[in-house]
Short mmCIF file of N, CA, C and O in Angstrom, two decimals:
data_model
loop_
_atom_site.label_atom_id
_atom_site.label_comp_id
_atom_site.label_asym_id
_atom_site.label_seq_id
_atom_site.Cartn_x
_atom_site.Cartn_y
_atom_site.Cartn_z
N PHE A 1 106.71 208.24 125.58
CA PHE A 1 107.51 207.21 124.96
C PHE A 1 107.75 206.03 125.91
O PHE A 1 107.84 204.90 125.46
N ILE A 2 107.83 206.33 127.19
CA ILE A 2 108.00 205.24 128.16
C ILE A 2 106.76 204.37 128.17
O ILE A 2 106.84 203.15 128.17
N PHE A 3 105.59 205.01 128.14
CA PHE A 3 104.33 204.27 128.09
C PHE A 3 104.25 203.42 126.83
O PHE A 3 103.90 202.24 126.89
N ALA A 4 104.60 204.02 125.68
CA ALA A 4 104.53 203.29 124.42
C ALA A 4 105.50 202.11 124.40
O ALA A 4 105.15 201.02 123.95
N SER A 5 106.71 202.33 124.91
CA SER A 5 107.67 201.22 124.90
C SER A 5 107.25 200.11 125.84
O SER A 5 107.47 198.93 125.55
N SER A 6 106.63 200.45 126.96
CA SER A 6 106.17 199.39 127.87
C SER A 6 105.01 198.62 127.26
O SER A 6 104.95 197.39 127.38
N ILE A 7 104.08 199.30 126.59
CA ILE A 7 102.98 198.61 125.92
C ILE A 7 103.51 197.72 124.80
O ILE A 7 103.07 196.57 124.64
N ILE A 8 104.49 198.21 124.05
CA ILE A 8 105.06 197.42 122.96
C ILE A 8 105.74 196.18 123.51
O ILE A 8 105.57 195.08 122.98
N SER A 9 106.51 196.32 124.58
CA SER A 9 107.18 195.14 125.15
C SER A 9 106.18 194.14 125.71
O SER A 9 106.36 192.93 125.59
N ILE A 10 105.08 194.64 126.30
CA ILE A 10 104.04 193.74 126.78
C ILE A 10 103.40 192.99 125.62
O ILE A 10 103.18 191.78 125.69
N LEU A 11 103.10 193.70 124.53
CA LEU A 11 102.47 193.06 123.37
C LEU A 11 103.39 192.03 122.72
O LEU A 11 102.94 190.96 122.31
N ILE A 12 104.67 192.35 122.62
CA ILE A 12 105.61 191.39 122.03
C ILE A 12 105.72 190.15 122.90
O ILE A 12 105.74 189.02 122.40
N ALA A 13 105.75 190.33 124.22
CA ALA A 13 105.79 189.17 125.12
C ALA A 13 104.53 188.34 125.00
O ALA A 13 104.59 187.10 125.00
N ILE A 14 103.38 188.99 124.89
CA ILE A 14 102.12 188.26 124.74
C ILE A 14 102.10 187.50 123.43
O ILE A 14 101.69 186.34 123.37
N MET A 15 102.57 188.15 122.36
CA MET A 15 102.56 187.48 121.05
C MET A 15 103.54 186.31 121.01
O MET A 15 103.28 185.31 120.36
N LYS A 16 104.67 186.44 121.70
CA LYS A 16 105.61 185.31 121.75
C LYS A 16 105.01 184.14 122.50
O LYS A 16 105.27 182.99 122.17
N LYS A 17 104.19 184.44 123.53
CA LYS A 17 103.51 183.36 124.25
C LYS A 17 102.39 182.76 123.41
O LYS A 17 102.00 181.62 123.63
N LYS A 18 101.86 183.51 122.48
CA LYS A 18 100.73 183.07 121.67
C LYS A 18 101.15 182.44 120.35
O LYS A 18 100.30 182.18 119.50
N ILE A 19 102.43 182.20 120.15
CA ILE A 19 102.89 181.59 118.89
C ILE A 19 102.25 180.22 118.69
O ILE A 19 101.87 179.86 117.58
N TYR A 20 102.08 179.46 119.77
CA TYR A 20 101.43 178.16 119.67
C TYR A 20 99.99 178.32 119.18
O TYR A 20 99.54 177.57 118.32
N ASP A 21 99.29 179.32 119.72
CA ASP A 21 97.91 179.58 119.28
C ASP A 21 97.86 180.05 117.83
O ASP A 21 96.94 179.70 117.09
N ILE A 22 98.85 180.84 117.42
CA ILE A 22 98.91 181.28 116.03
C ILE A 22 99.12 180.09 115.11
O ILE A 22 98.47 179.98 114.06
N ASN A 23 99.97 179.17 115.50
CA ASN A 23 100.19 177.97 114.68
C ASN A 23 98.92 177.11 114.61
O ASN A 23 98.64 176.52 113.56
N ILE A 24 98.17 177.04 115.69
CA ILE A 24 96.90 176.30 115.66
C ILE A 24 95.93 176.98 114.71
O ILE A 24 95.23 176.32 113.93
N LEU A 25 95.87 178.31 114.76
CA LEU A 25 94.99 179.04 113.84
C LEU A 25 95.40 178.83 112.39
O LEU A 25 94.54 178.69 111.52
N PHE A 26 96.71 178.82 112.13
CA PHE A 26 97.18 178.51 110.78
C PHE A 26 96.77 177.11 110.36
O PHE A 26 96.36 176.88 109.22
N ALA A 27 96.88 176.15 111.29
CA ALA A 27 96.53 174.77 110.97
C ALA A 27 95.04 174.62 110.70
O ALA A 27 94.62 173.78 109.90
N LEU A 28 94.22 175.45 111.36
CA LEU A 28 92.77 175.40 111.14
C LEU A 28 92.35 176.16 109.88
O LEU A 28 91.18 176.14 109.52
N GLY A 29 93.30 176.82 109.24
CA GLY A 29 93.00 177.50 107.99
C GLY A 29 92.77 178.99 108.09
O GLY A 29 92.23 179.60 107.18
N ALA A 30 93.17 179.59 109.20
CA ALA A 30 93.00 181.03 109.35
C ALA A 30 93.97 181.77 108.44
O ALA A 30 95.10 181.34 108.23
N LYS A 31 93.51 182.84 107.89
CA LYS A 31 94.34 183.66 107.01
C LYS A 31 95.15 184.65 107.85
O LYS A 31 94.84 184.91 109.01
N ASN A 32 96.17 185.20 107.23
CA ASN A 32 97.02 186.18 107.91
C ASN A 32 96.22 187.40 108.35
O ASN A 32 96.49 187.98 109.40
N LYS A 33 95.24 187.79 107.55
CA LYS A 33 94.44 188.98 107.86
C LYS A 33 93.65 188.78 109.15
O LYS A 33 93.54 189.70 109.96
N LEU A 34 93.10 187.59 109.36
CA LEU A 34 92.35 187.31 110.58
C LEU A 34 93.25 187.38 111.81
O LEU A 34 92.89 188.00 112.81
N ILE A 35 94.42 186.78 111.71
CA ILE A 35 95.35 186.79 112.84
C ILE A 35 95.82 188.21 113.11
O ILE A 35 95.92 188.64 114.26
N TYR A 36 96.08 188.97 112.05
CA TYR A 36 96.48 190.36 112.20
C TYR A 36 95.38 191.16 112.89
O TYR A 36 95.66 191.93 113.82
N CYS A 37 94.14 190.97 112.49
CA CYS A 37 93.03 191.71 113.09
C CYS A 37 92.82 191.34 114.56
O CYS A 37 92.54 192.20 115.39
N VAL A 38 92.97 190.06 114.87
CA VAL A 38 92.79 189.62 116.26
C VAL A 38 93.84 190.25 117.16
O VAL A 38 93.53 190.81 118.22
N PHE A 39 95.10 190.20 116.76
CA PHE A 39 96.15 190.76 117.60
C PHE A 39 96.14 192.28 117.59
O PHE A 39 96.51 192.91 118.59
N LEU A 40 95.70 192.91 116.51
CA LEU A 40 95.57 194.36 116.50
C LEU A 40 94.45 194.79 117.45
O LEU A 40 94.59 195.78 118.18
N TRP A 41 93.36 194.05 117.48
CA TRP A 41 92.28 194.35 118.41
C TRP A 41 92.75 194.16 119.85
O TRP A 41 92.42 194.93 120.73
N TYR A 42 93.53 193.13 120.06
CA TYR A 42 94.10 192.85 121.37
C TYR A 42 94.98 194.01 121.84
O TYR A 42 94.91 194.45 122.98
N SER A 43 95.81 194.53 120.93
CA SER A 43 96.67 195.66 121.28
C SER A 43 95.86 196.94 121.47
O SER A 43 96.20 197.77 122.30
N LEU A 44 94.78 197.12 120.71
CA LEU A 44 93.93 198.30 120.89
C LEU A 44 93.29 198.32 122.27
O LEU A 44 93.15 199.39 122.88
N ILE A 45 92.91 197.16 122.76
CA ILE A 45 92.34 197.09 124.11
C ILE A 45 93.37 197.54 125.14
O ILE A 45 93.06 198.32 126.04
N TYR A 46 94.60 197.06 125.01
CA TYR A 46 95.66 197.48 125.92
C TYR A 46 95.92 198.97 125.83
O TYR A 46 96.10 199.65 126.84
N ILE A 47 95.97 199.50 124.61
CA ILE A 47 96.24 200.92 124.42
C ILE A 47 95.15 201.77 125.05
O ILE A 47 95.43 202.74 125.76
N ILE A 48 93.90 201.42 124.80
CA ILE A 48 92.79 202.23 125.30
C ILE A 48 92.76 202.23 126.83
O ILE A 48 92.63 203.29 127.46
N PHE A 49 92.90 201.05 127.44
CA PHE A 49 92.91 201.01 128.90
C PHE A 49 94.12 201.74 129.48
O PHE A 49 94.03 202.43 130.48
N GLY A 50 95.28 201.59 128.83
CA GLY A 50 96.47 202.29 129.30
C GLY A 50 96.35 203.79 129.20
O GLY A 50 96.75 204.52 130.11
N ILE A 51 95.78 204.27 128.11
CA ILE A 51 95.60 205.71 127.95
C ILE A 51 94.59 206.24 128.95
O ILE A 51 94.80 207.29 129.58
N ILE A 52 93.49 205.52 129.14
CA ILE A 52 92.47 205.99 130.09
C ILE A 52 93.02 206.03 131.51
O ILE A 52 92.91 207.05 132.21
N PHE A 53 93.65 204.94 131.95
CA PHE A 53 94.18 204.90 133.31
C PHE A 53 95.35 205.85 133.50
O PHE A 53 95.45 206.55 134.51
N GLY A 54 96.26 205.90 132.53
CA GLY A 54 97.42 206.78 132.65
C GLY A 54 97.05 208.25 132.66
O GLY A 54 97.56 209.02 133.48
N THR A 55 96.15 208.63 131.78
CA THR A 55 95.72 210.03 131.74
C THR A 55 94.95 210.42 133.00
O THR A 55 95.18 211.50 133.57
N SER A 56 94.07 209.55 133.44
CA SER A 56 93.28 209.89 134.63
C SER A 56 94.16 209.96 135.88
O SER A 56 94.00 210.86 136.70
N ILE A 57 95.10 209.05 136.03
CA ILE A 57 96.00 209.09 137.18
C ILE A 57 96.90 210.33 137.11
O ILE A 57 97.13 211.00 138.12
N GLY A 58 97.41 210.65 135.91
CA GLY A 58 98.24 211.84 135.76
C GLY A 58 97.50 213.12 136.06
O GLY A 58 98.03 214.02 136.73
N LEU A 59 96.26 213.23 135.58
CA LEU A 59 95.46 214.43 135.87
C LEU A 59 95.09 214.52 137.35
O LEU A 59 95.07 215.60 137.93
N LEU A 60 94.82 213.37 137.95
CA LEU A 60 94.49 213.36 139.37
C LEU A 60 95.68 213.79 140.22
O LEU A 60 95.54 214.61 141.13
N ILE A 61 96.86 213.27 139.90
CA ILE A 61 98.06 213.65 140.64
C ILE A 61 98.39 215.12 140.43
O ILE A 61 98.75 215.83 141.37
N SER A 62 98.25 215.59 139.19
CA SER A 62 98.59 217.00 138.93
C SER A 62 97.61 217.95 139.60
O SER A 62 97.99 219.06 139.98
N SER A 63 96.36 217.55 139.76
CA SER A 63 95.41 218.45 140.41
C SER A 63 95.59 218.50 141.92
O SER A 63 95.30 219.52 142.55
N TYR A 64 96.08 217.44 142.52
CA TYR A 64 96.29 217.40 143.97
C TYR A 64 97.77 217.38 144.34
O TYR A 64 98.14 216.91 145.41
N PHE A 65 98.63 217.87 143.46
CA PHE A 65 100.08 217.77 143.67
C PHE A 65 100.53 218.53 144.91
O PHE A 65 101.37 218.04 145.68
N ASP A 66 100.00 219.74 145.11
CA ASP A 66 100.39 220.52 146.28
C ASP A 66 100.04 219.81 147.58
O ASP A 66 100.83 219.78 148.53
N LYS A 67 98.86 219.23 147.64
CA LYS A 67 98.44 218.52 148.86
C LYS A 67 99.29 217.27 149.08
O LYS A 67 99.62 216.93 150.22
N ILE A 68 99.64 216.59 147.99
CA ILE A 68 100.49 215.39 148.10
C ILE A 68 101.86 215.77 148.65
O ILE A 68 102.39 215.12 149.56
N ILE A 69 102.45 216.85 148.11
CA ILE A 69 103.76 217.30 148.58
C ILE A 69 103.69 217.74 150.04
O ILE A 69 104.59 217.45 150.84
N GLN A 70 102.62 218.45 150.40
CA GLN A 70 102.48 218.88 151.80
C GLN A 70 102.38 217.68 152.74
O GLN A 70 102.97 217.69 153.82
N ASN A 71 101.66 216.65 152.33
CA ASN A 71 101.56 215.45 153.17
C ASN A 71 102.90 214.72 153.28
O ASN A 71 103.25 214.20 154.35
N ILE A 72 103.65 214.68 152.18
CA ILE A 72 104.97 214.04 152.23
C ILE A 72 105.91 214.83 153.12
O ILE A 72 106.68 214.26 153.90
N GLU A 73 105.86 216.17 153.00
CA GLU A 73 106.69 217.01 153.86
C GLU A 73 106.32 216.84 155.33
O GLU A 73 107.20 216.81 156.20
N LYS A 74 105.03 216.74 155.60
CA LYS A 74 104.58 216.55 156.98
C LYS A 74 105.03 215.18 157.50
O LYS A 74 105.45 215.05 158.65
N PHE A 75 104.97 214.16 156.64
CA PHE A 75 105.37 212.81 157.05
C PHE A 75 106.87 212.72 157.30
O PHE A 75 107.32 212.10 158.27
N LEU A 76 107.67 213.34 156.44
CA LEU A 76 109.13 213.30 156.58
C LEU A 76 109.67 214.38 157.50
O LEU A 76 110.88 214.40 157.78
N ASN A 77 108.81 215.30 157.92
CA ASN A 77 109.17 216.39 158.82
C ASN A 77 110.30 217.23 158.23
O ASN A 77 111.29 217.56 158.89
N THR A 78 110.17 217.57 156.95
CA THR A 78 111.14 218.40 156.27
C THR A 78 110.42 219.27 155.25
O THR A 78 109.27 219.01 154.91
N LYS A 79 111.10 220.28 154.77
CA LYS A 79 110.53 221.18 153.77
C LYS A 79 111.37 221.06 152.51
O LYS A 79 112.58 221.27 152.54
N PHE A 80 110.74 220.70 151.38
CA PHE A 80 111.48 220.53 150.13
C PHE A 80 111.89 221.87 149.54
O PHE A 80 113.03 222.04 149.13
N LEU A 81 110.97 222.80 149.46
CA LEU A 81 111.25 224.11 148.90
C LEU A 81 111.10 225.15 150.01
O LEU A 81 110.04 225.73 150.21
N SER A 82 112.16 225.38 150.71
CA SER A 82 112.13 226.31 151.83
C SER A 82 112.06 227.74 151.29
O SER A 82 112.74 228.10 150.34
N SER A 83 111.22 228.57 151.92
CA SER A 83 111.02 229.93 151.43
C SER A 83 112.23 230.83 151.68
O SER A 83 112.39 231.84 151.01
N ASN A 84 113.10 230.50 152.62
CA ASN A 84 114.29 231.32 152.83
C ASN A 84 115.44 230.93 151.90
O ASN A 84 116.44 231.61 151.86
N ILE A 85 115.29 229.86 151.13
CA ILE A 85 116.31 229.46 150.15
C ILE A 85 115.84 229.78 148.73
O ILE A 85 116.59 230.33 147.93
N TYR A 86 114.59 229.45 148.41
CA TYR A 86 114.06 229.64 147.07
C TYR A 86 113.08 230.81 147.05
O TYR A 86 112.54 231.22 148.07
N PHE A 87 112.84 231.33 145.85
CA PHE A 87 111.90 232.44 145.70
C PHE A 87 110.45 231.99 145.88
O PHE A 87 109.63 232.75 146.36
N ILE A 88 110.17 230.77 145.48
CA ILE A 88 108.82 230.24 145.62
C ILE A 88 108.87 229.01 146.51
O ILE A 88 109.87 228.30 146.56
N ASP A 89 107.80 228.75 147.20
CA ASP A 89 107.76 227.57 148.07
C ASP A 89 106.71 226.56 147.61
O ASP A 89 106.19 225.79 148.39
N PHE A 90 106.43 226.57 146.31
CA PHE A 90 105.50 225.61 145.72
C PHE A 90 105.96 225.31 144.30
O PHE A 90 106.79 226.03 143.74
N ILE A 91 105.41 224.27 143.74
CA ILE A 91 105.72 223.89 142.36
C ILE A 91 104.53 224.31 141.50
O ILE A 91 103.43 223.78 141.67
N PRO A 92 104.74 225.26 140.59
CA PRO A 92 103.61 225.71 139.75
C PRO A 92 103.26 224.65 138.71
O PRO A 92 104.14 224.15 138.00
N ILE A 93 101.99 224.31 138.64
CA ILE A 93 101.53 223.30 137.70
C ILE A 93 100.37 223.89 136.90
O ILE A 93 99.43 224.44 137.48
N LYS A 94 100.48 223.80 135.59
CA LYS A 94 99.40 224.25 134.71
C LYS A 94 99.12 223.11 133.73
O LYS A 94 100.02 222.66 133.01
N VAL A 95 97.91 222.65 133.69
CA VAL A 95 97.53 221.55 132.80
C VAL A 95 97.01 222.16 131.50
O VAL A 95 96.07 222.95 131.50
N ILE A 96 97.66 221.80 130.40
CA ILE A 96 97.23 222.26 129.07
C ILE A 96 96.63 221.05 128.36
O ILE A 96 97.34 220.11 128.00
N TYR A 97 95.33 221.08 128.19
CA TYR A 97 94.61 219.91 127.68
C TYR A 97 94.93 219.62 126.21
O TYR A 97 94.87 218.46 125.79
N SER A 98 95.28 220.62 125.45
CA SER A 98 95.66 220.36 124.06
C SER A 98 96.96 219.55 124.00
O SER A 98 97.12 218.68 123.15
N ASP A 99 97.91 219.84 124.91
CA ASP A 99 99.14 219.06 124.97
C ASP A 99 98.86 217.61 125.38
O ASP A 99 99.50 216.68 124.86
N ILE A 100 97.92 217.42 126.28
CA ILE A 100 97.54 216.07 126.69
C ILE A 100 96.96 215.31 125.50
O ILE A 100 97.29 214.15 125.27
N LEU A 101 96.12 215.98 124.72
CA LEU A 101 95.54 215.35 123.53
C LEU A 101 96.61 215.00 122.51
O LEU A 101 96.58 213.90 121.94
N TYR A 102 97.58 215.89 122.29
CA TYR A 102 98.68 215.60 121.36
C TYR A 102 99.51 214.41 121.82
O TYR A 102 99.90 213.56 121.02
N ILE A 103 99.76 214.34 123.11
CA ILE A 103 100.54 213.22 123.64
C ILE A 103 99.77 211.92 123.50
O ILE A 103 100.33 210.88 123.12
N ILE A 104 98.47 211.95 123.76
CA ILE A 104 97.65 210.74 123.61
C ILE A 104 97.65 210.28 122.15
O ILE A 104 97.81 209.08 121.87
N LEU A 105 97.49 211.21 121.22
CA LEU A 105 97.49 210.85 119.79
C LEU A 105 98.85 210.31 119.36
O LEU A 105 98.94 209.35 118.58
N LEU A 106 99.93 210.92 119.86
CA LEU A 106 101.27 210.45 119.53
C LEU A 106 101.51 209.04 120.05
O LEU A 106 102.00 208.17 119.32
N VAL A 107 101.14 208.80 121.30
CA VAL A 107 101.34 207.48 121.90
C VAL A 107 100.47 206.44 121.18
O VAL A 107 100.93 205.34 120.88
N PHE A 108 99.23 206.80 120.89
CA PHE A 108 98.32 205.88 120.20
C PHE A 108 98.87 205.50 118.83
O PHE A 108 98.93 204.32 118.49
N SER A 109 99.31 206.48 118.05
CA SER A 109 99.84 206.18 116.72
C SER A 109 101.15 205.40 116.80
O SER A 109 101.38 204.48 116.01
N LEU A 110 102.00 205.74 117.78
CA LEU A 110 103.27 205.03 117.91
C LEU A 110 103.05 203.57 118.28
O LEU A 110 103.68 202.67 117.71
N VAL A 111 102.14 203.31 119.20
CA VAL A 111 101.88 201.93 119.61
C VAL A 111 101.20 201.15 118.48
O VAL A 111 101.52 199.97 118.26
N ILE A 112 100.30 201.77 117.74
CA ILE A 112 99.65 201.08 116.62
C ILE A 112 100.68 200.69 115.56
O ILE A 112 100.68 199.56 115.06
N VAL A 113 101.58 201.61 115.23
CA VAL A 113 102.60 201.31 114.21
C VAL A 113 103.53 200.21 114.69
O VAL A 113 103.80 199.24 113.96
N CYS A 114 104.00 200.31 115.92
CA CYS A 114 104.94 199.31 116.43
C CYS A 114 104.28 197.95 116.64
O CYS A 114 104.89 196.92 116.36
N SER A 115 103.04 197.94 117.11
CA SER A 115 102.36 196.65 117.29
C SER A 115 102.02 196.03 115.94
O SER A 115 102.10 194.82 115.78
N SER A 116 101.68 196.85 114.95
CA SER A 116 101.43 196.32 113.61
C SER A 116 102.69 195.69 113.04
O SER A 116 102.65 194.62 112.44
N TYR A 117 103.82 196.36 113.24
CA TYR A 117 105.09 195.80 112.77
C TYR A 117 105.40 194.47 113.45
O TYR A 117 105.78 193.51 112.79
N SER A 118 105.23 194.41 114.76
CA SER A 118 105.55 193.17 115.46
C SER A 118 104.57 192.06 115.10
O SER A 118 104.96 190.89 114.98
N ILE A 119 103.30 192.40 114.88
CA ILE A 119 102.32 191.39 114.45
C ILE A 119 102.69 190.85 113.08
O ILE A 119 102.68 189.63 112.85
N LEU A 120 103.00 191.74 112.15
CA LEU A 120 103.37 191.30 110.80
C LEU A 120 104.64 190.46 110.82
O LEU A 120 104.77 189.50 110.06
N LYS A 121 105.58 190.81 111.67
CA LYS A 121 106.83 190.05 111.78
C LYS A 121 106.55 188.63 112.28
O LYS A 121 107.08 187.66 111.74
N ILE A 122 105.71 188.50 113.29
CA ILE A 122 105.40 187.18 113.84
C ILE A 122 104.57 186.37 112.85
O ILE A 122 104.80 185.17 112.67
N ILE A 123 103.62 187.01 112.17
CA ILE A 123 102.81 186.30 111.17
C ILE A 123 103.68 185.81 110.03
O ILE A 123 103.56 184.67 109.57
N HIS A 124 104.60 186.66 109.58
CA HIS A 124 105.50 186.26 108.48
C HIS A 124 106.40 185.11 108.90
O HIS A 124 106.60 184.17 108.14
N LYS A 125 106.91 185.17 110.12
CA LYS A 125 107.77 184.10 110.62
C LYS A 125 107.00 182.79 110.72
O LYS A 125 107.48 181.73 110.35
N ASN A 126 105.75 182.85 111.21
CA ASN A 126 104.96 181.63 111.37
C ASN A 126 104.46 181.12 110.02
O ASN A 126 104.33 179.92 109.85
N SER A 127 104.19 182.00 109.07
CA SER A 127 103.74 181.51 107.77
C SER A 127 104.88 180.80 107.03
O SER A 127 104.67 179.80 106.36
N ILE A 128 106.09 181.31 107.18
CA ILE A 128 107.26 180.65 106.58
C ILE A 128 107.48 179.30 107.27
O ILE A 128 107.74 178.29 106.61
N ARG A 129 107.35 179.26 108.59
CA ARG A 129 107.54 178.03 109.34
C ARG A 129 106.49 176.99 108.96
O ARG A 129 106.78 175.80 108.84
N SER A 130 105.25 177.45 108.74
CA SER A 130 104.21 176.49 108.39
C SER A 130 104.35 175.99 106.95
O SER A 130 103.96 174.87 106.65
N ILE A 131 104.92 176.82 106.08
CA ILE A 131 105.17 176.36 104.70
C ILE A 131 106.29 175.34 104.67
O ILE A 131 106.22 174.33 103.95
N LEU A 132 107.33 175.55 105.47
CA LEU A 132 108.46 174.64 105.48
C LEU A 132 108.15 173.31 106.14
O LEU A 132 108.77 172.31 105.82
N SER A 133 107.21 173.28 107.06
CA SER A 133 106.94 172.02 107.76
C SER A 133 105.82 171.25 107.13
O SER A 133 105.41 171.39 106.07
#
């Protein structure tokens, strides 16, 4: 959800900056469907790159998590999970790929729905503005 909300806020900021371009497209005779498709494609590019980079970084960190923690402990000269205090001295990590797929599908659908809503809202606002002026 954090990833989806950050992508949504980025897309809304981009669309607010592109209102001038949307008005130019309206003035040139572009239909709402064309503008919707352009911005939906734009958001799809962000979603795909975000999912690819986020998933790959998350899997990379989870596969080398023990080594990362050992290096941090060595750098700070301290032990996070001391064996005389806790029963285990490591953090057990198990990657379940079906859960990763469900999360990717959830984030993808959430961002598509929210970006579609924001695109339609901006198109509707600009079409009303262009009719009134």
